[in-house]
PDB file of C-alpha atoms in Angstrom:
ATOM      1  CA  UNK A   1      -0.957 -20.500  -3.497  1.00 86.00           C
ATOM      2  CA  UNK A   2       0.705 -18.089  -5.901  1.00 95.00           C
ATOM      3  CA  UNK A   3      -0.422 -18.227  -9.510  1.00 97.00           C
ATOM      4  CA  UNK A   4       3.108 -17.486 -10.689  1.00 97.00           C
ATOM      5  CA  UNK A   5       6.304 -19.243  -9.759  1.00 97.00           C
ATOM      6  CA  UNK A   6       8.173 -17.561  -6.940  1.00 98.00           C
ATOM      7  CA  UNK A   7      11.402 -18.996  -8.322  1.00 98.00           C
ATOM      8  CA  UNK A   8      12.516 -16.474 -10.947  1.00 98.00           C
ATOM      9  CA  UNK A   9      15.602 -17.001 -13.132  1.00 98.00           C
ATOM     10  CA  UNK A  10      18.866 -17.010 -11.170  1.00 98.00           C
ATOM     11  CA  UNK A  11      20.128 -13.749 -12.674  1.00 98.00           C
ATOM     12  CA  UNK A  12      22.459 -11.240 -11.059  1.00 98.00           C
ATOM     13  CA  UNK A  13      19.546  -8.797 -10.784  1.00 97.00           C
ATOM     14  CA  UNK A  14      17.376 -11.312  -8.946  1.00 98.00           C
ATOM     15  CA  UNK A  15      20.206 -12.346  -6.634  1.00 98.00           C
ATOM     16  CA  UNK A  16      20.909  -8.689  -5.792  1.00 97.00           C
ATOM     17  CA  UNK A  17      17.195  -8.077  -5.258  1.00 97.00           C
ATOM     18  CA  UNK A  18      16.941 -11.068  -2.921  1.00 97.00           C
ATOM     19  CA  UNK A  19      19.999  -9.904  -0.956  1.00 98.00           C
ATOM     20  CA  UNK A  20      18.616  -6.375  -0.600  1.00 96.00           C
ATOM     21  CA  UNK A  21      15.182  -7.644   0.378  1.00 96.00           C
ATOM     22  CA  UNK A  22      16.565  -9.981   3.064  1.00 96.00           C
ATOM     23  CA  UNK A  23      18.749  -7.185   4.437  1.00 96.00           C
ATOM     24  CA  UNK A  24      15.917  -4.646   4.473  1.00 93.00           C
ATOM     25  CA  UNK A  25      12.842  -6.723   5.361  1.00 91.00           C
ATOM     26  CA  UNK A  26      14.280  -9.910   6.851  1.00 90.00           C
ATOM     27  CA  UNK A  27      12.995 -12.034   3.975  1.00 94.00           C
ATOM     28  CA  UNK A  28      12.686 -11.964   0.217  1.00 97.00           C
ATOM     29  CA  UNK A  29       9.420 -10.285  -0.760  1.00 97.00           C
ATOM     30  CA  UNK A  30       7.137 -12.434  -2.886  1.00 98.00           C
ATOM     31  CA  UNK A  31       6.168  -9.538  -5.204  1.00 98.00           C
ATOM     32  CA  UNK A  32       9.851  -9.105  -6.059  1.00 98.00           C
ATOM     33  CA  UNK A  33      10.175 -12.803  -6.800  1.00 98.00           C
ATOM     34  CA  UNK A  34       7.111 -12.680  -9.045  1.00 98.00           C
ATOM     35  CA  UNK A  35       8.312  -9.569 -10.885  1.00 98.00           C
ATOM     36  CA  UNK A  36      11.763 -11.170 -11.195  1.00 98.00           C
ATOM     37  CA  UNK A  37      10.464 -13.121 -14.195  1.00 98.00           C
ATOM     38  CA  UNK A  38      10.672  -9.882 -16.212  1.00 98.00           C
ATOM     39  CA  UNK A  39      13.808  -7.838 -15.537  1.00 98.00           C
ATOM     40  CA  UNK A  40      12.500  -4.634 -17.127  1.00 98.00           C
ATOM     41  CA  UNK A  41       9.297  -4.685 -15.115  1.00 98.00           C
ATOM     42  CA  UNK A  42      11.240  -5.418 -11.922  1.00 98.00           C
ATOM     43  CA  UNK A  43      13.788  -2.638 -12.528  1.00 97.00           C
ATOM     44  CA  UNK A  44      11.094  -0.106 -13.408  1.00 97.00           C
ATOM     45  CA  UNK A  45       9.135  -1.030 -10.276  1.00 97.00           C
ATOM     46  CA  UNK A  46      12.193  -0.759  -8.048  1.00 96.00           C
ATOM     47  CA  UNK A  47      13.173   2.613  -9.510  1.00 97.00           C
ATOM     48  CA  UNK A  48       9.652   3.899  -9.052  1.00 97.00           C
ATOM     49  CA  UNK A  49       9.375   2.643  -5.446  1.00 96.00           C
ATOM     50  CA  UNK A  50      12.733   4.231  -4.570  1.00 96.00           C
ATOM     51  CA  UNK A  51      11.487   7.545  -5.939  1.00 98.00           C
ATOM     52  CA  UNK A  52       8.180   7.263  -4.102  1.00 97.00           C
ATOM     53  CA  UNK A  53      10.055   6.659  -0.839  1.00 96.00           C
ATOM     54  CA  UNK A  54      11.461  10.214  -1.145  1.00 97.00           C
ATOM     55  CA  UNK A  55       8.061  11.899  -1.341  1.00 97.00           C
ATOM     56  CA  UNK A  56       7.514  13.966   1.793  1.00 97.00           C
ATOM     57  CA  UNK A  57       4.676  16.439   1.334  1.00 97.00           C
ATOM     58  CA  UNK A  58       2.020  14.234   2.938  1.00 98.00           C
ATOM     59  CA  UNK A  59       2.098  13.168   6.568  1.00 97.00           C
ATOM     60  CA  UNK A  60       3.420   9.574   6.826  1.00 97.00           C
ATOM     61  CA  UNK A  61       0.511   8.468   8.986  1.00 97.00           C
ATOM     62  CA  UNK A  62      -2.076   9.787   6.535  1.00 98.00           C
ATOM     63  CA  UNK A  63      -0.172   8.269   3.639  1.00 98.00           C
ATOM     64  CA  UNK A  64      -0.110   4.904   5.350  1.00 98.00           C
ATOM     65  CA  UNK A  65      -3.820   4.984   6.185  1.00 98.00           C
ATOM     66  CA  UNK A  66      -4.577   5.727   2.523  1.00 98.00           C
ATOM     67  CA  UNK A  67      -2.407   2.839   1.344  1.00 98.00           C
ATOM     68  CA  UNK A  68      -4.002   0.450   3.827  1.00 98.00           C
ATOM     69  CA  UNK A  69      -7.529   1.560   2.861  1.00 98.00           C
ATOM     70  CA  UNK A  70      -6.826   0.927  -0.827  1.00 98.00           C
ATOM     71  CA  UNK A  71      -5.273  -2.473  -0.072  1.00 98.00           C
ATOM     72  CA  UNK A  72      -8.216  -3.431   2.139  1.00 97.00           C
ATOM     73  CA  UNK A  73     -10.735  -2.326  -0.501  1.00 97.00           C
ATOM     74  CA  UNK A  74      -9.012  -4.550  -3.079  1.00 97.00           C
ATOM     75  CA  UNK A  75      -8.695  -7.280  -0.446  1.00 95.00           C
ATOM     76  CA  UNK A  76      -4.953  -7.798  -0.967  1.00 96.00           C
ATOM     77  CA  UNK A  77      -3.865  -9.901   1.989  1.00 93.00           C
ATOM     78  CA  UNK A  78      -0.178  -9.591   1.056  1.00 96.00           C
ATOM     79  CA  UNK A  79      -0.426  -5.800   1.064  1.00 96.00           C
ATOM     80  CA  UNK A  80      -2.303  -5.742   4.368  1.00 94.00           C
ATOM     81  CA  UNK A  81       0.246  -8.073   5.942  1.00 94.00           C
ATOM     82  CA  UNK A  82       3.191  -5.978   4.772  1.00 95.00           C
ATOM     83  CA  UNK A  83       1.331  -2.746   5.598  1.00 95.00           C
ATOM     84  CA  UNK A  84       0.892  -3.852   9.191  1.00 92.00           C
ATOM     85  CA  UNK A  85       4.642  -4.427   9.428  1.00 92.00           C
ATOM     86  CA  UNK A  86       5.299  -1.026   7.821  1.00 94.00           C
ATOM     87  CA  UNK A  87       2.956   0.669  10.310  1.00 94.00           C
ATOM     88  CA  UNK A  88       4.927  -0.891  13.141  1.00 90.00           C
ATOM     89  CA  UNK A  89       8.180   0.320  11.547  1.00 89.00           C
ATOM     90  CA  UNK A  90       6.745   3.843  11.275  1.00 92.00           C
ATOM     91  CA  UNK A  91       5.624   3.785  14.911  1.00 91.00           C
ATOM     92  CA  UNK A  92       1.952   4.100  14.002  1.00 95.00           C
ATOM     93  CA  UNK A  93      -0.673   2.781  16.438  1.00 93.00           C
ATOM     94  CA  UNK A  94      -1.321  -0.793  15.325  1.00 92.00           C
ATOM     95  CA  UNK A  95      -4.768  -0.864  16.913  1.00 92.00           C
ATOM     96  CA  UNK A  96      -5.828   2.018  14.643  1.00 95.00           C
ATOM     97  CA  UNK A  97      -4.212   0.486  11.561  1.00 94.00           C
ATOM     98  CA  UNK A  98      -5.994  -2.782  12.299  1.00 94.00           C
ATOM     99  CA  UNK A  99      -9.341  -0.978  12.131  1.00 97.00           C
ATOM    100  CA  UNK A 100      -8.781   0.405   8.631  1.00 97.00           C
ATOM    101  CA  UNK A 101     -10.668  -2.401   6.808  1.00 97.00           C
ATOM    102  CA  UNK A 102     -13.806  -1.480   8.793  1.00 97.00           C
ATOM    103  CA  UNK A 103     -13.044   2.179   9.428  1.00 98.00           C
ATOM    104  CA  UNK A 104     -16.682   3.219   8.996  1.00 97.00           C
ATOM    105  CA  UNK A 105     -17.608   1.119  12.035  1.00 98.00           C
ATOM    106  CA  UNK A 106     -14.773   2.738  14.021  1.00 98.00           C
ATOM    107  CA  UNK A 107     -15.136   6.385  12.992  1.00 97.00           C
ATOM    108  CA  UNK A 108     -14.562   7.536  16.578  1.00 98.00           C
ATOM    109  CA  UNK A 109     -10.985   6.178  16.418  1.00 97.00           C
ATOM    110  CA  UNK A 110      -9.999   8.441  13.522  1.00 98.00           C
ATOM    111  CA  UNK A 111      -9.648  12.208  13.189  1.00 98.00           C
ATOM    112  CA  UNK A 112     -11.807  14.144  10.752  1.00 98.00           C
ATOM    113  CA  UNK A 113      -8.854  14.439   8.356  1.00 98.00           C
ATOM    114  CA  UNK A 114      -8.076  10.718   8.630  1.00 98.00           C
ATOM    115  CA  UNK A 115     -11.715   9.923   7.823  1.00 98.00           C
ATOM    116  CA  UNK A 116     -11.521  12.122   4.727  1.00 98.00           C
ATOM    117  CA  UNK A 117      -8.307  10.367   3.637  1.00 98.00           C
ATOM    118  CA  UNK A 118      -9.841   6.916   4.164  1.00 98.00           C
ATOM    119  CA  UNK A 119     -12.955   7.903   2.221  1.00 98.00           C
ATOM    120  CA  UNK A 120     -10.845   9.361  -0.591  1.00 98.00           C
ATOM    121  CA  UNK A 121      -8.672   6.236  -0.834  1.00 98.00           C
ATOM    122  CA  UNK A 122     -11.746   4.026  -1.085  1.00 98.00           C
ATOM    123  CA  UNK A 123     -13.435   6.376  -3.561  1.00 98.00           C
ATOM    124  CA  UNK A 124     -10.376   6.298  -5.817  1.00 98.00           C
ATOM    125  CA  UNK A 125     -10.161   2.514  -5.545  1.00 97.00           C
ATOM    126  CA  UNK A 126     -13.691   1.864  -6.790  1.00 96.00           C
ATOM    127  CA  UNK A 127     -13.719   0.287 -10.253  1.00 93.00           C
ATOM    128  CA  UNK A 128     -15.334   3.493 -11.401  1.00 94.00           C
ATOM    129  CA  UNK A 129     -13.829   6.094  -9.055  1.00 95.00           C
ATOM    130  CA  UNK A 130     -16.444   7.921  -6.986  1.00 96.00           C
ATOM    131  CA  UNK A 131     -14.341  10.906  -5.908  1.00 98.00           C
ATOM    132  CA  UNK A 132     -16.606  13.918  -5.542  1.00 98.00           C
ATOM    133  CA  UNK A 133     -15.783  17.583  -5.941  1.00 98.00           C
ATOM    134  CA  UNK A 134     -16.705  18.082  -2.272  1.00 98.00           C
ATOM    135  CA  UNK A 135     -14.348  15.359  -1.033  1.00 98.00           C
ATOM    136  CA  UNK A 136     -11.471  16.656  -3.141  1.00 98.00           C
ATOM    137  CA  UNK A 137     -12.141  20.244  -2.012  1.00 98.00           C
ATOM    138  CA  UNK A 138     -12.200  19.242   1.670  1.00 98.00           C
ATOM    139  CA  UNK A 139      -8.850  17.488   1.326  1.00 98.00           C
ATOM    140  CA  UNK A 140      -7.294  20.301  -0.727  1.00 98.00           C
ATOM    141  CA  UNK A 141      -8.348  22.785   1.949  1.00 98.00           C
ATOM    142  CA  UNK A 142      -6.772  20.730   4.757  1.00 98.00           C
ATOM    143  CA  UNK A 143      -3.719  19.326   2.987  1.00 98.00           C
ATOM    144  CA  UNK A 144      -2.783  21.835   0.299  1.00 98.00           C
ATOM    145  CA  UNK A 145      -2.140  20.993  -3.328  1.00 98.00           C
ATOM    146  CA  UNK A 146       1.267  19.312  -2.989  1.00 98.00           C
ATOM    147  CA  UNK A 147       0.109  16.872  -0.295  1.00 98.00           C
ATOM    148  CA  UNK A 148      -3.153  16.242  -2.172  1.00 98.00           C
ATOM    149  CA  UNK A 149      -1.201  15.297  -5.292  1.00 98.00           C
ATOM    150  CA  UNK A 150       0.962  12.964  -3.205  1.00 98.00           C
ATOM    151  CA  UNK A 151      -2.097  11.392  -1.568  1.00 98.00           C
ATOM    152  CA  UNK A 152      -3.678  10.787  -4.971  1.00 98.00           C
ATOM    153  CA  UNK A 153      -0.480   9.273  -6.378  1.00 98.00           C
ATOM    154  CA  UNK A 154      -0.053   7.015  -3.321  1.00 98.00           C
ATOM    155  CA  UNK A 155      -3.581   5.646  -3.603  1.00 98.00           C
ATOM    156  CA  UNK A 156      -3.096   5.045  -7.332  1.00 98.00           C
ATOM    157  CA  UNK A 157       0.218   3.299  -6.637  1.00 98.00           C
ATOM    158  CA  UNK A 158      -1.343   1.071  -3.991  1.00 98.00           C
ATOM    159  CA  UNK A 159      -4.099   0.185  -6.437  1.00 98.00           C
ATOM    160  CA  UNK A 160      -1.373  -0.990  -8.832  1.00 98.00           C
ATOM    161  CA  UNK A 161       0.479  -2.927  -6.130  1.00 98.00           C
ATOM    162  CA  UNK A 162      -2.634  -4.545  -4.670  1.00 97.00           C
ATOM    163  CA  UNK A 163      -4.103  -5.487  -8.012  1.00 97.00           C
ATOM    164  CA  UNK A 164      -0.823  -6.999  -9.239  1.00 98.00           C
ATOM    165  CA  UNK A 165      -0.290  -8.936  -6.006  1.00 98.00           C
ATOM    166  CA  UNK A 166      -3.887 -10.147  -5.976  1.00 96.00           C
ATOM    167  CA  UNK A 167      -3.712 -11.200  -9.636  1.00 97.00           C
ATOM    168  CA  UNK A 168      -0.494 -13.116  -8.897  1.00 98.00           C
ATOM    169  CA  UNK A 169      -2.320 -14.853  -6.039  1.00 97.00           C
ATOM    170  CA  UNK A 170       0.123 -13.601  -3.424  1.00 97.00           C
ATOM    171  CA  UNK A 171      -0.918 -13.882   0.210  1.00 95.00           C
ATOM    172  CA  UNK A 172       0.646 -12.674   3.445  1.00 91.00           C
ATOM    173  CA  UNK A 173       4.215 -13.694   4.163  1.00 93.00           C
ATOM    174  CA  UNK A 174       3.860 -13.580   7.926  1.00 89.00           C
ATOM    175  CA  UNK A 175       4.835  -9.943   8.415  1.00 88.00           C
ATOM    176  CA  UNK A 176       1.960  -9.768  10.813  1.00 80.00           C
ATOM    177  CA  UNK A 177      -0.138 -12.511  12.286  1.00 60.00           C
ATOM    178  CA  UNK A 178      -2.970 -10.024  12.808  1.00 42.00           C
ATOM    179  CA  UNK A 179      -3.408  -8.897   9.217  1.00 39.00           C
ATOM    180  CA  UNK A 180      -6.219 -11.009   7.851  1.00 44.00           C
ATOM    181  CA  UNK A 181      -8.333  -8.804   5.636  1.00 45.00           C
ATOM    182  CA  UNK A 182     -12.010  -9.211   6.508  1.00 50.00           C
ATOM    183  CA  UNK A 183     -14.348  -9.781   3.583  1.00 47.00           C
ATOM    184  CA  UNK A 184     -15.939  -6.577   2.270  1.00 50.00           C
ATOM    185  CA  UNK A 185     -19.303  -8.275   1.608  1.00 43.00           C
TER     186      UNK A 185
END
């Protein structure tokens, strides 16, 4: 159960946000409802997400794997649920996306570059990041600087999203029935 009410004030902003969310995703997103309690935070988040959606220097599949790895590391079930739906929307192989929480046990299902991206996303997500010079250099060599910057920003953004959603106590909204995040113990 959410730790914050998912019934924000009935403001014009929140009504517009709910309309847009239903039109775009088929339902009102719980993170939007939670953020709707603070109009400035909601507007800033929406503006930022709209800008992020225009980034295009990193391959969409790699970007999505990085986001899913960060969400899985934080154990954000809402993010994993929504991420599964996003993967489907992007046409990514759902069997591969479903293996992200335990990617180390399924290394053979990922390319060398995908494995580097997954490792980088997890390394950045550690409470004390464990990104090494070697890992960064390997990614810079394969991706180039612009895509590396985008990868880093996407992982940082997903850390923000996942940590906020987890702190709010948000859980999956049914975007995918197959999105339970296995425990990382």
